[in-house]
Coordinates of C-alpha atoms and ligand atoms in Angstrom, one line a residue:
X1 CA 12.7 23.8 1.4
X2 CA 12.8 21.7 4.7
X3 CA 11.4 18.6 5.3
X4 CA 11.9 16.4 8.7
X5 CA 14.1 19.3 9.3
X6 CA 16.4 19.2 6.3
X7 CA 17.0 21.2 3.3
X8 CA 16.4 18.8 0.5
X9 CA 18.8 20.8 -1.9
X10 CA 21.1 19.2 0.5
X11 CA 19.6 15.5 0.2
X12 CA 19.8 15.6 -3.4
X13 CA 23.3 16.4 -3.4
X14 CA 24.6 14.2 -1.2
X15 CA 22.0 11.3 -1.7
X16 CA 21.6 12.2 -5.9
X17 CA 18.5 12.2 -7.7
X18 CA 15.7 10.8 -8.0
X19 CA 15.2 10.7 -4.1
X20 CA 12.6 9.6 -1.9
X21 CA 12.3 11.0 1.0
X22 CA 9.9 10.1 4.2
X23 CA 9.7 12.0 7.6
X24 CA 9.2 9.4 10.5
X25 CA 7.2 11.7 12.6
X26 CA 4.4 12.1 10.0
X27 CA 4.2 8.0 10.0
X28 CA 4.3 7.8 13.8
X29 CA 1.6 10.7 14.3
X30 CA -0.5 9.0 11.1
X31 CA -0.7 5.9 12.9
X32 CA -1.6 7.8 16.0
X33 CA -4.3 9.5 15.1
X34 CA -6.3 6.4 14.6
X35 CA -4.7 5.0 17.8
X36 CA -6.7 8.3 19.3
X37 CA -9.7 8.1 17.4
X38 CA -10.7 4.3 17.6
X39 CA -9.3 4.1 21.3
X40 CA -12.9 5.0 23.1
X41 CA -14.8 2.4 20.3
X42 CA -15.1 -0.3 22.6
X43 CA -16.0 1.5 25.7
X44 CA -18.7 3.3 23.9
X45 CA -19.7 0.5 21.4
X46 CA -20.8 -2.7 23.4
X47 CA -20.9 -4.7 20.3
X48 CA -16.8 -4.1 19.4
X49 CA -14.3 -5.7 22.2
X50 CA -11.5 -5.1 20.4
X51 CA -9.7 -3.1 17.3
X52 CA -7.0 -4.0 15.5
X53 CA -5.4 -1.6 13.0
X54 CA -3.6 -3.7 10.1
X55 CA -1.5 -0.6 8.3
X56 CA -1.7 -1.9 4.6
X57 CA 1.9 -2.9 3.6
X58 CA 1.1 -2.9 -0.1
X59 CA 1.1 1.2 0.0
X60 CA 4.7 1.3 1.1
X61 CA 6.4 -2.2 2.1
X62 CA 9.9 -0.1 2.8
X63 CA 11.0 -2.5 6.0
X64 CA 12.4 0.5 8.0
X65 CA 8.8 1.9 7.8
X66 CA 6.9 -1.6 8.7
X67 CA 9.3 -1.6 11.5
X68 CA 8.2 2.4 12.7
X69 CA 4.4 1.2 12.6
X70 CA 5.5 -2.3 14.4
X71 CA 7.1 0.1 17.5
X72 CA 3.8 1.8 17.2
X73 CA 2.1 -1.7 18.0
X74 CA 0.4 -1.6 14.2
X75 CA -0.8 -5.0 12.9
X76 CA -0.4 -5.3 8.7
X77 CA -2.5 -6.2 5.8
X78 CA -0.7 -8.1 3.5
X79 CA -1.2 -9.5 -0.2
X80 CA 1.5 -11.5 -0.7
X81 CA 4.2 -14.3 0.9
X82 CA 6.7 -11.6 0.4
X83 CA 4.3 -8.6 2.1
X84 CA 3.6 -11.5 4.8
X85 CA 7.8 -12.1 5.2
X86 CA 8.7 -8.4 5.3
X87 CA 5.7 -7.7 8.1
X88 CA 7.3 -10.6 10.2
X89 CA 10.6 -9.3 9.3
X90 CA 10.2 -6.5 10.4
X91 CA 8.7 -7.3 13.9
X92 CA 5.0 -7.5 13.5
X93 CA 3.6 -10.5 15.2
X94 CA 1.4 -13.0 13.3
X95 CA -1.6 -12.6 15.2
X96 CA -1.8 -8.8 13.7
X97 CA -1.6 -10.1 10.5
X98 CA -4.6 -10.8 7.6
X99 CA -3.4 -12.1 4.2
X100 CA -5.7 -10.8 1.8
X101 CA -5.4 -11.1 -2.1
X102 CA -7.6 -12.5 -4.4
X103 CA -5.1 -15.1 -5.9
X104 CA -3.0 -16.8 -3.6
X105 CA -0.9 -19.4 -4.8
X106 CA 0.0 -23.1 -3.0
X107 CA 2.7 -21.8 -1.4
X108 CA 1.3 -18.3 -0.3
X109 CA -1.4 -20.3 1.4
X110 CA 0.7 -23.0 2.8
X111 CA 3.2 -20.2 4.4
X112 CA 0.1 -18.4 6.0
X113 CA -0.7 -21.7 7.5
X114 CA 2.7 -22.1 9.2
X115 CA 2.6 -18.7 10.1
X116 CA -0.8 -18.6 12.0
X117 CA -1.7 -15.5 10.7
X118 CA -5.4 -14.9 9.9
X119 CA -6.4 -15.6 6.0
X120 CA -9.1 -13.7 4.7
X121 CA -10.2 -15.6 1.4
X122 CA -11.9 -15.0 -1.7
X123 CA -13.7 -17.3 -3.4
X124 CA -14.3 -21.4 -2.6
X125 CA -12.0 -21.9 -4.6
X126 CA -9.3 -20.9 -2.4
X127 CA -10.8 -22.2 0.8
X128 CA -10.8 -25.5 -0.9
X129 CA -7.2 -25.3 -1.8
X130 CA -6.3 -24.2 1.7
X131 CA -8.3 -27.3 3.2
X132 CA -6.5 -29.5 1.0
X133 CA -2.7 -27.9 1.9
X134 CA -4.1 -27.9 5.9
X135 CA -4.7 -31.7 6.0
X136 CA -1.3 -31.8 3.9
X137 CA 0.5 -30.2 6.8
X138 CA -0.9 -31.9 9.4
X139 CA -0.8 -35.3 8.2
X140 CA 2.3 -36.3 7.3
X141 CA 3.0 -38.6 4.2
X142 CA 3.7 -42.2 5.3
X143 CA 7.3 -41.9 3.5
X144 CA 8.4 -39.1 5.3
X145 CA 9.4 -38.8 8.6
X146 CA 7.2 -36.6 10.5
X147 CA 9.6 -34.6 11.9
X148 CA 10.4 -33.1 8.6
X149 CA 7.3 -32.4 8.2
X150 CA 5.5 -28.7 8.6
X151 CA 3.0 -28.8 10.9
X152 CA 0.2 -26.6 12.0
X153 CA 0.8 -24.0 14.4
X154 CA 0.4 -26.2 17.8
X155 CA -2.3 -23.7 19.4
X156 CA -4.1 -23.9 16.4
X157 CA -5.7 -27.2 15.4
X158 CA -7.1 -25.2 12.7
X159 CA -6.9 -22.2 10.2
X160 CA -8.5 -19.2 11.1
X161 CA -10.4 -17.4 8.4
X162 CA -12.3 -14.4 7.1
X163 CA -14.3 -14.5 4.0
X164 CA -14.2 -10.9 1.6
X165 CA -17.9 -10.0 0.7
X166 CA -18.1 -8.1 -2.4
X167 CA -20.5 -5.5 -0.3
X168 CA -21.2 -3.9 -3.7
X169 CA -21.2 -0.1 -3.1
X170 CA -20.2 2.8 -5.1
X171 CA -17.5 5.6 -4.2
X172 CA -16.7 8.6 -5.3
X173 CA -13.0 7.6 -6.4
X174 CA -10.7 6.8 -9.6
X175 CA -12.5 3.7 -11.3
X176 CA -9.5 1.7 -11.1
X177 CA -9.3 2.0 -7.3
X178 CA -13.1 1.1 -6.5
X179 CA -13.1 -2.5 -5.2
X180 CA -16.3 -3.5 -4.3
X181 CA -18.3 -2.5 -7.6
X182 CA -21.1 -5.1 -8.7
X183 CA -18.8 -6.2 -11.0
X184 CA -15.3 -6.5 -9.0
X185 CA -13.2 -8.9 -8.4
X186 CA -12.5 -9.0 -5.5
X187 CA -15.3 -10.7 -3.0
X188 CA -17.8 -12.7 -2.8
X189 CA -21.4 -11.2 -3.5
X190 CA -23.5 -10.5 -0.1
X191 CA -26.1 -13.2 -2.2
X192 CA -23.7 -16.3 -2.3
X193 CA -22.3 -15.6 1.3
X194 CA -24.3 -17.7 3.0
X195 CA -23.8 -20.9 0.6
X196 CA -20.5 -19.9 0.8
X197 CA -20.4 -20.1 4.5
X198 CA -21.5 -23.4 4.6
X199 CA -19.8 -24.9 2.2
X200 CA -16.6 -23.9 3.8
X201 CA -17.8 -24.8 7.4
X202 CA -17.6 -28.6 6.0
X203 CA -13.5 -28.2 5.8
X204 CA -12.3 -29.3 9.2
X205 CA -9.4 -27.6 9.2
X206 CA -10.8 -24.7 8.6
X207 CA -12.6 -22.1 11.3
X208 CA -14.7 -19.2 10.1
X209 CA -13.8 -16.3 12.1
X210 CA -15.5 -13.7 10.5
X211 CA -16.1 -11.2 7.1
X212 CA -13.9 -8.6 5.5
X213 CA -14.4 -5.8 2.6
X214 CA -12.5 -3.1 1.4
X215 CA -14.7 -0.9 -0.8
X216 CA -11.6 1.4 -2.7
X217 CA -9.0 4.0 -2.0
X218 CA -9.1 7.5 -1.5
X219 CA -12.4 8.2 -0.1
X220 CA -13.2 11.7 0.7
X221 CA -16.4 11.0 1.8
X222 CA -16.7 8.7 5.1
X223 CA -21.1 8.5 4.7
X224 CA -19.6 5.3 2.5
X225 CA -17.6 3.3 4.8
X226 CA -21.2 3.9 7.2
X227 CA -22.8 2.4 4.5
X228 CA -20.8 -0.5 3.8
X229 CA -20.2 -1.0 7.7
X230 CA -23.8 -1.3 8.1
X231 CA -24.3 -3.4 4.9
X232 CA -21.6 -5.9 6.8
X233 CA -23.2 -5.6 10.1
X234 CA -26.3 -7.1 8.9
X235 CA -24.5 -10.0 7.0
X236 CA -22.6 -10.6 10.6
X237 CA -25.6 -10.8 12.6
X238 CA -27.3 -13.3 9.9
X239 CA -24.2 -15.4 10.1
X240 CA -23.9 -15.4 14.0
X241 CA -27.2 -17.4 14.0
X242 CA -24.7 -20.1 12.6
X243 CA -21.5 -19.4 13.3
X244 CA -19.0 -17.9 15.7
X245 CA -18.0 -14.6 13.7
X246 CA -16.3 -12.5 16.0
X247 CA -14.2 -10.4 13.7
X248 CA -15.5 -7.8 10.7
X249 CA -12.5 -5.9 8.8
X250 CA -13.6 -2.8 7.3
X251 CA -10.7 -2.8 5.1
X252 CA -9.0 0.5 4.6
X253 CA -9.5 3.6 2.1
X254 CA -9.6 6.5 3.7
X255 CA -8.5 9.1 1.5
X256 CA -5.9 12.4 1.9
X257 CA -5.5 15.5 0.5
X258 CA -3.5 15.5 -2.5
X259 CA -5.0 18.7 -4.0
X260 CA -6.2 22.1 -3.0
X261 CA -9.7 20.9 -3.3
X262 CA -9.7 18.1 -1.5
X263 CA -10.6 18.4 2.0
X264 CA -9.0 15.2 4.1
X265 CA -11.3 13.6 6.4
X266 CA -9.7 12.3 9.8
X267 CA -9.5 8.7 11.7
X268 CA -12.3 10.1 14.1
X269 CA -14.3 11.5 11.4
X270 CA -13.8 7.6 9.9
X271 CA -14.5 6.3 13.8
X272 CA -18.0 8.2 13.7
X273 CA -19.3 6.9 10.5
X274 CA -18.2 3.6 11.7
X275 CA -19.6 4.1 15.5
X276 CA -23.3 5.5 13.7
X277 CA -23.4 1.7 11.7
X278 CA -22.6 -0.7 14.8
X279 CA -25.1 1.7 17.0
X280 CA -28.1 0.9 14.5
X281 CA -26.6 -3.2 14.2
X282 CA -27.8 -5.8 15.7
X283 CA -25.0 -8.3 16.2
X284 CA -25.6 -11.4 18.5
X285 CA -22.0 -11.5 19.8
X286 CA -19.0 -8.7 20.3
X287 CA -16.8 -8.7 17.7
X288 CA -13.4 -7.2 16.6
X289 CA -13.5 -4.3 14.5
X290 CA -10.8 -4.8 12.7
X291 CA -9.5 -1.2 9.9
X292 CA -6.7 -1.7 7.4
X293 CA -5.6 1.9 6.2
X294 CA -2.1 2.6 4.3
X295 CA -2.3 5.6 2.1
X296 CA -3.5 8.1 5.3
X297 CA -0.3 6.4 7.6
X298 CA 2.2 6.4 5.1
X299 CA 0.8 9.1 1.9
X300 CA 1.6 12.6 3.2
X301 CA 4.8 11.5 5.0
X302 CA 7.3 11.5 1.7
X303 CA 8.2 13.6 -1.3
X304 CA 9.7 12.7 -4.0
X305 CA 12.4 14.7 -5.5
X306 CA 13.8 15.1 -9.1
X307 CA 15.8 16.9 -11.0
X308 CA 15.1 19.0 -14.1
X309 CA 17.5 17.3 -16.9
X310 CA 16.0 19.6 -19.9
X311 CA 13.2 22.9 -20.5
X312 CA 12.2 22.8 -23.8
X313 CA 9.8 25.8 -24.7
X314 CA 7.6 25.3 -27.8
X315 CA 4.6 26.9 -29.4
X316 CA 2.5 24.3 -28.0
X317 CA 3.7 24.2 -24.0
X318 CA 6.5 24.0 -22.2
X319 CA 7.9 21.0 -21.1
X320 CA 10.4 20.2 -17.8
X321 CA 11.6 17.0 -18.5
X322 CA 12.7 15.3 -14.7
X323 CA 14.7 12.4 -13.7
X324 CA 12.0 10.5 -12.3
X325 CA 9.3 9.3 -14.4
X326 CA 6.3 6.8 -14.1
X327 CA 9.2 4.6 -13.2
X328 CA 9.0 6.1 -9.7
X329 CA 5.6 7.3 -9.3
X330 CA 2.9 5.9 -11.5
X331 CA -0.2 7.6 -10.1
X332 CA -0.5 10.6 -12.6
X333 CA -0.1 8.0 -15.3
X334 CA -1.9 5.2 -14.1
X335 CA -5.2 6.9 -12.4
X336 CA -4.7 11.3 -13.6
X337 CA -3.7 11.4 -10.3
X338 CA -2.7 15.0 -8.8
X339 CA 0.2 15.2 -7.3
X340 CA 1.3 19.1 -5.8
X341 CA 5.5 19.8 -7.7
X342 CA 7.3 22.6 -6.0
X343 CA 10.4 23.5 -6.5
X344 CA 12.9 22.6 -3.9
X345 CA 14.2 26.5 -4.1
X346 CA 10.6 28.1 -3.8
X347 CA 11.6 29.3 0.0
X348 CA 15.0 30.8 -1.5
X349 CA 14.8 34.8 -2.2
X350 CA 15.4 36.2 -5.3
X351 CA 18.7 36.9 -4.9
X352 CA 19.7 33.4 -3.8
X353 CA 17.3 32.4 -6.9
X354 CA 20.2 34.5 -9.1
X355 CA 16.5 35.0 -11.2
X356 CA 13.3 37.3 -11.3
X357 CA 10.4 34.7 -10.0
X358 CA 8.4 35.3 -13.1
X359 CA 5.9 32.4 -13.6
X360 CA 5.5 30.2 -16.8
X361 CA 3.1 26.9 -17.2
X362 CA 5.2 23.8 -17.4
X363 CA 4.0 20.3 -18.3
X364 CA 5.9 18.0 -16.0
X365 CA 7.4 14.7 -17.4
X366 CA 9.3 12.1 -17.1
X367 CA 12.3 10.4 -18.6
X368 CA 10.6 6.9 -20.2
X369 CA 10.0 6.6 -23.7
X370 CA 6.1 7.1 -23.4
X371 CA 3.8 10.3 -24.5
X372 CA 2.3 9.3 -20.6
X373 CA 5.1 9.9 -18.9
X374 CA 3.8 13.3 -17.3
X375 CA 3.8 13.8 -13.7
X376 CA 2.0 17.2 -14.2
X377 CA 0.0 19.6 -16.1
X378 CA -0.4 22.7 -16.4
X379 CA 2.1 23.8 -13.8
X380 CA 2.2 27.0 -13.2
X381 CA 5.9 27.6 -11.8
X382 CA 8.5 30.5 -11.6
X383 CA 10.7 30.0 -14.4
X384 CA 12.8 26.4 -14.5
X385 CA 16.0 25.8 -15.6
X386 CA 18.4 22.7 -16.3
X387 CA 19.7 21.3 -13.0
X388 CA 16.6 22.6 -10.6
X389 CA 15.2 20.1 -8.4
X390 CA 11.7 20.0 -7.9
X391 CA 9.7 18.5 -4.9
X392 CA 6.6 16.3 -5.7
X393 CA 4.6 15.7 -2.6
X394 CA 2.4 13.0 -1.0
X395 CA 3.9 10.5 -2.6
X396 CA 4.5 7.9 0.6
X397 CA 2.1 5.7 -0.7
X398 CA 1.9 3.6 -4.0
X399 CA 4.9 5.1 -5.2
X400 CA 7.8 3.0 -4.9
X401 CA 5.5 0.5 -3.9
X402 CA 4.5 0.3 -7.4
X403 CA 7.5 1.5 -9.1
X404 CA 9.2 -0.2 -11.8
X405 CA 12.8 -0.8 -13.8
X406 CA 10.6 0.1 -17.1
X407 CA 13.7 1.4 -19.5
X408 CA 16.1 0.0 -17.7
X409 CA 16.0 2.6 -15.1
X410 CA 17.4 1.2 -11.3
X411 CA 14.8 2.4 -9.1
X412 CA 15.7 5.4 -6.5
X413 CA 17.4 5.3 -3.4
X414 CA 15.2 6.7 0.1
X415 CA 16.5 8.4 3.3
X416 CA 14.1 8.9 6.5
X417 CA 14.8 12.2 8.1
X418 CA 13.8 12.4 11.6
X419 CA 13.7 16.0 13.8
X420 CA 16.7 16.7 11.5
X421 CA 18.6 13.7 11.4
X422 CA 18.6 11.4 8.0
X423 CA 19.7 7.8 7.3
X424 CA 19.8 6.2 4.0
X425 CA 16.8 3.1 4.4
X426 CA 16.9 2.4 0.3
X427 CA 20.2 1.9 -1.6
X428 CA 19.9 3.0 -5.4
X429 CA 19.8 0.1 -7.3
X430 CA 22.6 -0.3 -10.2
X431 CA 22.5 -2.2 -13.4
X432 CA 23.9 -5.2 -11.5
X433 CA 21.0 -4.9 -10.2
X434 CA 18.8 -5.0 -13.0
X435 CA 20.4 -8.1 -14.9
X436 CA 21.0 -9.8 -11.4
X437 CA 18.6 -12.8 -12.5
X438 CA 19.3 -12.5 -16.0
X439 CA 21.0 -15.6 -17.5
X440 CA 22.4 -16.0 -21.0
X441 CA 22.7 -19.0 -22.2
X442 CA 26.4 -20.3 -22.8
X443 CA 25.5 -21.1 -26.3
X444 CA 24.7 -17.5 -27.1
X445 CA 28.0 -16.8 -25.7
X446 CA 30.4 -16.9 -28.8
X447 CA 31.8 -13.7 -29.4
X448 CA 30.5 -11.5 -31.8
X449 CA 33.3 -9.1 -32.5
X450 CA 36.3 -8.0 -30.6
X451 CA 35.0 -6.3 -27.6
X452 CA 36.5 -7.8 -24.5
X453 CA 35.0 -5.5 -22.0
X454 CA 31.7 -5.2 -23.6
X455 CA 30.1 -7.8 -21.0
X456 CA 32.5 -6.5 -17.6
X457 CA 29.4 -3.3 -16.7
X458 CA 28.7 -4.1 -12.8
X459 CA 27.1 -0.9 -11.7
Ligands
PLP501 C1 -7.7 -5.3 1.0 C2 -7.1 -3.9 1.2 N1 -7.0 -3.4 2.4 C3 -6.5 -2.2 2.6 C4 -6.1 -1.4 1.5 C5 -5.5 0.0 1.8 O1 -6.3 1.0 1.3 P1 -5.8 2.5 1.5 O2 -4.4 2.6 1.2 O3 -6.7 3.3 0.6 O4 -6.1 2.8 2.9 C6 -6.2 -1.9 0.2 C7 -5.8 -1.1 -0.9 O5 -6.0 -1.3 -2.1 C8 -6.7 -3.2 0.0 O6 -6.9 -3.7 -1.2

C-alpha cells in the first residue's frame, strides 16, 4: 500500500512501529476546499464582510501541521496556553486566533491578554476573572516599576471578546461529542445571554465583540449547523440593538467519512446551510462569519500503522493483538468509533503474499492491559500472521492529539510524506521520556539490594 507516494511497509521499517503517518497534500487540499467554498460568502451574503477559518488545533496540534495550515493563511482555535503557544509558534498570527475552553486558568487568561488574541468566554465567571487580570496588567502595582510590568497590547486599550451560547440543539452524533445539549457544559443558555451581556458590558476593559457555539463533532447532516446558524443569527440581531457584535463563530463539526456508510458532506455543502440562515437573518450590522473545523482538515490525511505482535485463534474469535492500542488512538474505545484496518500488504499478489488470501474475522486489539483495548470488530481480513502490519485509516484527528503514556507505553513517532518524499516531524518518545519529570525523593534513595545499574535505563 502507498500513501503520499510511499509504500508504508517501507515506513515501518525504517521508522518502526507504531507509526503515524500524514500526507501534506490531503491537509493543504482540506483547508482548501473551504478556502473555495466560503470564498463567494461575502459577495453573495451582504450581512458577512469577512470569514475567518480558525483550523481547531485540539484535533491534531503536531507543529509541522499548524505550520502547513499557517502557509495556507488558516487562523486556529485553541483551548489552551499551550494550543495558544504552539499556534503562535508555529506562525499563525494572533489576530486569527480565538481561545475557547470552558475553564481557563489565571494564567491562560492573562497570556491571551498579552497576546491580543480574541477570547471567547464561558460563563461570568471567567469574564470577571479576566477584568480583574486586565486592570492588573494595565495598572501597574505602586512597588514595581512599570517597566517590568506586562501591559496590554498597545492597539488595544481593551480585551476583545466573544461570549459561547449554549444554542441548545441536538445532533445526530456520539453523545460524548454533542456540545450544545440543554444540559452541556459548555455555553451559556440563549435565556441568560442577554443578562449576561450586560453584566459583562460593565467591565471596562473588556469589549464584546460578538457570540460563538460549537454544537458537536462529526456531523453528517449540515440541516443542523442551518439550524443553530439561524438560532445565533437571531441572538446577534437582538444584541446589536445594544452592542457592537460584529463577529458570530459557528464553531466547527463537520463530520467525514470514516465508514462505508457514511456519506461526507463538503465545505460548500456546509457554506449553503450556512448561506440559507444569514439569507432569512436580520442582522443590523455586517459581521464576520467566523468557522473553526479540525477533524475534515486534518482526519482523512493520516493512517496509523501497527504491527501484528500475536494471532491467537479461539473458540470464541480470533484476536490480532497490534502494537498500538488505545494508547495511540482512543476513539474505538472512547466513543465505538469506526475506524477502516487494512493490511499494509492488501495491494501485494498472492505470491508476494507467500499465502492463499483466504479471509477470517479478527477482533482487532491493542497492547494495554484493558478488555477495551479493541481497535476493531469483527474484521473480516485475509488471514494474519505475527509480524503483518496493518494500516488503520482516518486517524489525523484526535488521535495523537489525545493519546496517552497509559502502561508506560512512549507514544509513537510521525513522518509527513509529501508527493513521495518523507520527513520524520514526531520523534518516538523513550522511557527517559516518560520519567523525565519524575523525581524520587533522596530519602527513598537508600539502596535496596545490590543492583548498581538498576536505576542507569535512559531510553
Ligand atoms: C470549540 C470547538 N471548536 C471547534 C472544534 C472542532 O470540531 P471538529 O473537529 O468536529 O471540526 C471543537 C471540537 O470539539 C470545539 O470544541
Amino acid at each position: 500500500m502507498y500513501f503520499g507516494g510511499v509504500d508504508v511497509e517501507e515506513l515501518a521499517d525504517k521508522y518502526g512501529t507504531p507509526l503515524i503517518v500524514t500526507d501534506e497534500n490531503i491537509v493543504r487540499e482540506n483547508y482548501r476546499a473551504y478556502v473555495r467554498a466560503f470564498s463567494e460568502f461575502k459577495d453573495e451574503i451582504s450581512s458577512v464582510y469577512d470569514v475567518d477559518i480558525c483550523y481547531a488545533v485540539k484535533a491534531n496540534g503536531s507543529i509541522a501541521i499548524l505550520r502547513i495550515l499557517a502557509q495556507e493563511g488558516a487562523g486556529a482555535d485553541v483551548v489552551s496556553g499551550c494550543e495558544l503557544k504552539a499556534a503562535m509558534l508555529a506562525g499563525i498570527p494572533s489576530d486569527k486566533i480565538i481561545f475557547n475552553g470552558n475553564a481557563k486558568t489565571d494564567d491562560e487568561l492573562r497570556l491571551a491578554v498579552e497576546t491580543g488574541v480574541l477570547l471567547c468566554l464561558d460563563s461570568l465567571d471567567e469574564a470577571e476573572a479576566l477584568s480583574e487580570i486586565a486592570h492588573g496588567l494595565q495598572l501597574p502595582s505602586s512597588d514595581q516599576p512599570s517597566s517590568d510590568q506586562p501591559s496590554l497590547p498597545v492597539e488595544r486599550e481593551r480585551v476583545h471578546v466573544a461570549v459561547r451560547v449554549n444554542p441548545d440543539i441536538s445532533v445526530k452524533t456520539h453523545p460524548k461529542i454533542a456540545t450544545a445539549l440543554k444540559n452541556s457544559k459548555f455555553g451559556i443558555p440563549a435565556a441568560d445571554i442577554f443578562n449576561t451581556f450586560r453584566r459583562i458590558s460593565l467591565m471596562k476593559l473588556i469589549k464584546l465583540r460578538g457570540i460563538h457555539c460549537h454544537i458537536g463533532s462529526q456531523i453528517l447532516d449540515v440541516s443542523v449547523f442551518q439550524e443553530a446558524a439561524e438560532k445565533m443569527l437571531r441572538i446577534a440581531s437582538s444584541l446589536q440593538r445594544e452592542y457592537d457584535i460584529d463577529f458570530v463563530d459557528i464553531g466547527g463539526g463537520l463530520g467525514i467519512k470514516y465508514s462505508e456508510d457514511d456519506v461526507q458532506p463538503t465545505p460548500h455543502d456546509l457554506a449553503d446551510a450556512l448561506k440559507a440562515a444569514f439569507r432569512v437573518a436580520k442582522l443590523r450590522r455586517p459581521v464576520k462569519l467566523v468557522l473553526e473545523p479540525g477533524r475534515s482538515i486534518v482526519g482523512n490525511a493520516s493512517i496509523l500503522l501497527t504491527k501484528v505482535q500475536s494471532v491467537k485463534r479461539t473458540a470464541e474469535r480470533n484476536f490480532a493483538a497490534v502494537d498500538a492500542g488505545f494508547n495511540i488512538l482512543i476513539r474505538p474505545a472512547m466513543y465505538g468509533a469506526y475506524h477502516e484496518i487494512i493490511p499494509a500488504s492488501c495491494m501485494r499478489t498472492d505470491a508476494e503474499n507467500n499465502r492463499t488470501d483466504e479471509f477470517e474475522e479478527y477482533t482487532i486489539v491493542g497492547p494495554l492491559c484493558e478488555s477495551g483495548d479493541v481497535l476493531g470488530e469483527h474484521r473480516k481480513l485475509p488471514r494474519l500472521k505475527r509480524g503483518e502490519i496493518l494500516v488503520i485509516m482516518n486517524v489525523g484527528a484526535y488521535g495523537l492529539s489525545m493519546s496517552s503514556q497509559y502502561n508506560m507505553r512512549p507514544r509513537c513517532a510521525e513522518v509527513l510524506v509529501c508527493n513521495g518524499k518523507t520527513e520524520l516531524i514526531r520523534e518516538r518518545e523513550t522511557f527517559g521520556d516518560l520519567i523525565r519529570h519524575q523525581i524520587i525523593p533522596p530519602r527513598l534513595l537508600k539502596k535496596l539490594h545490590d543492583c548498581s545499574t538498576c536505576m542507569g535505563f535512559n531510553d
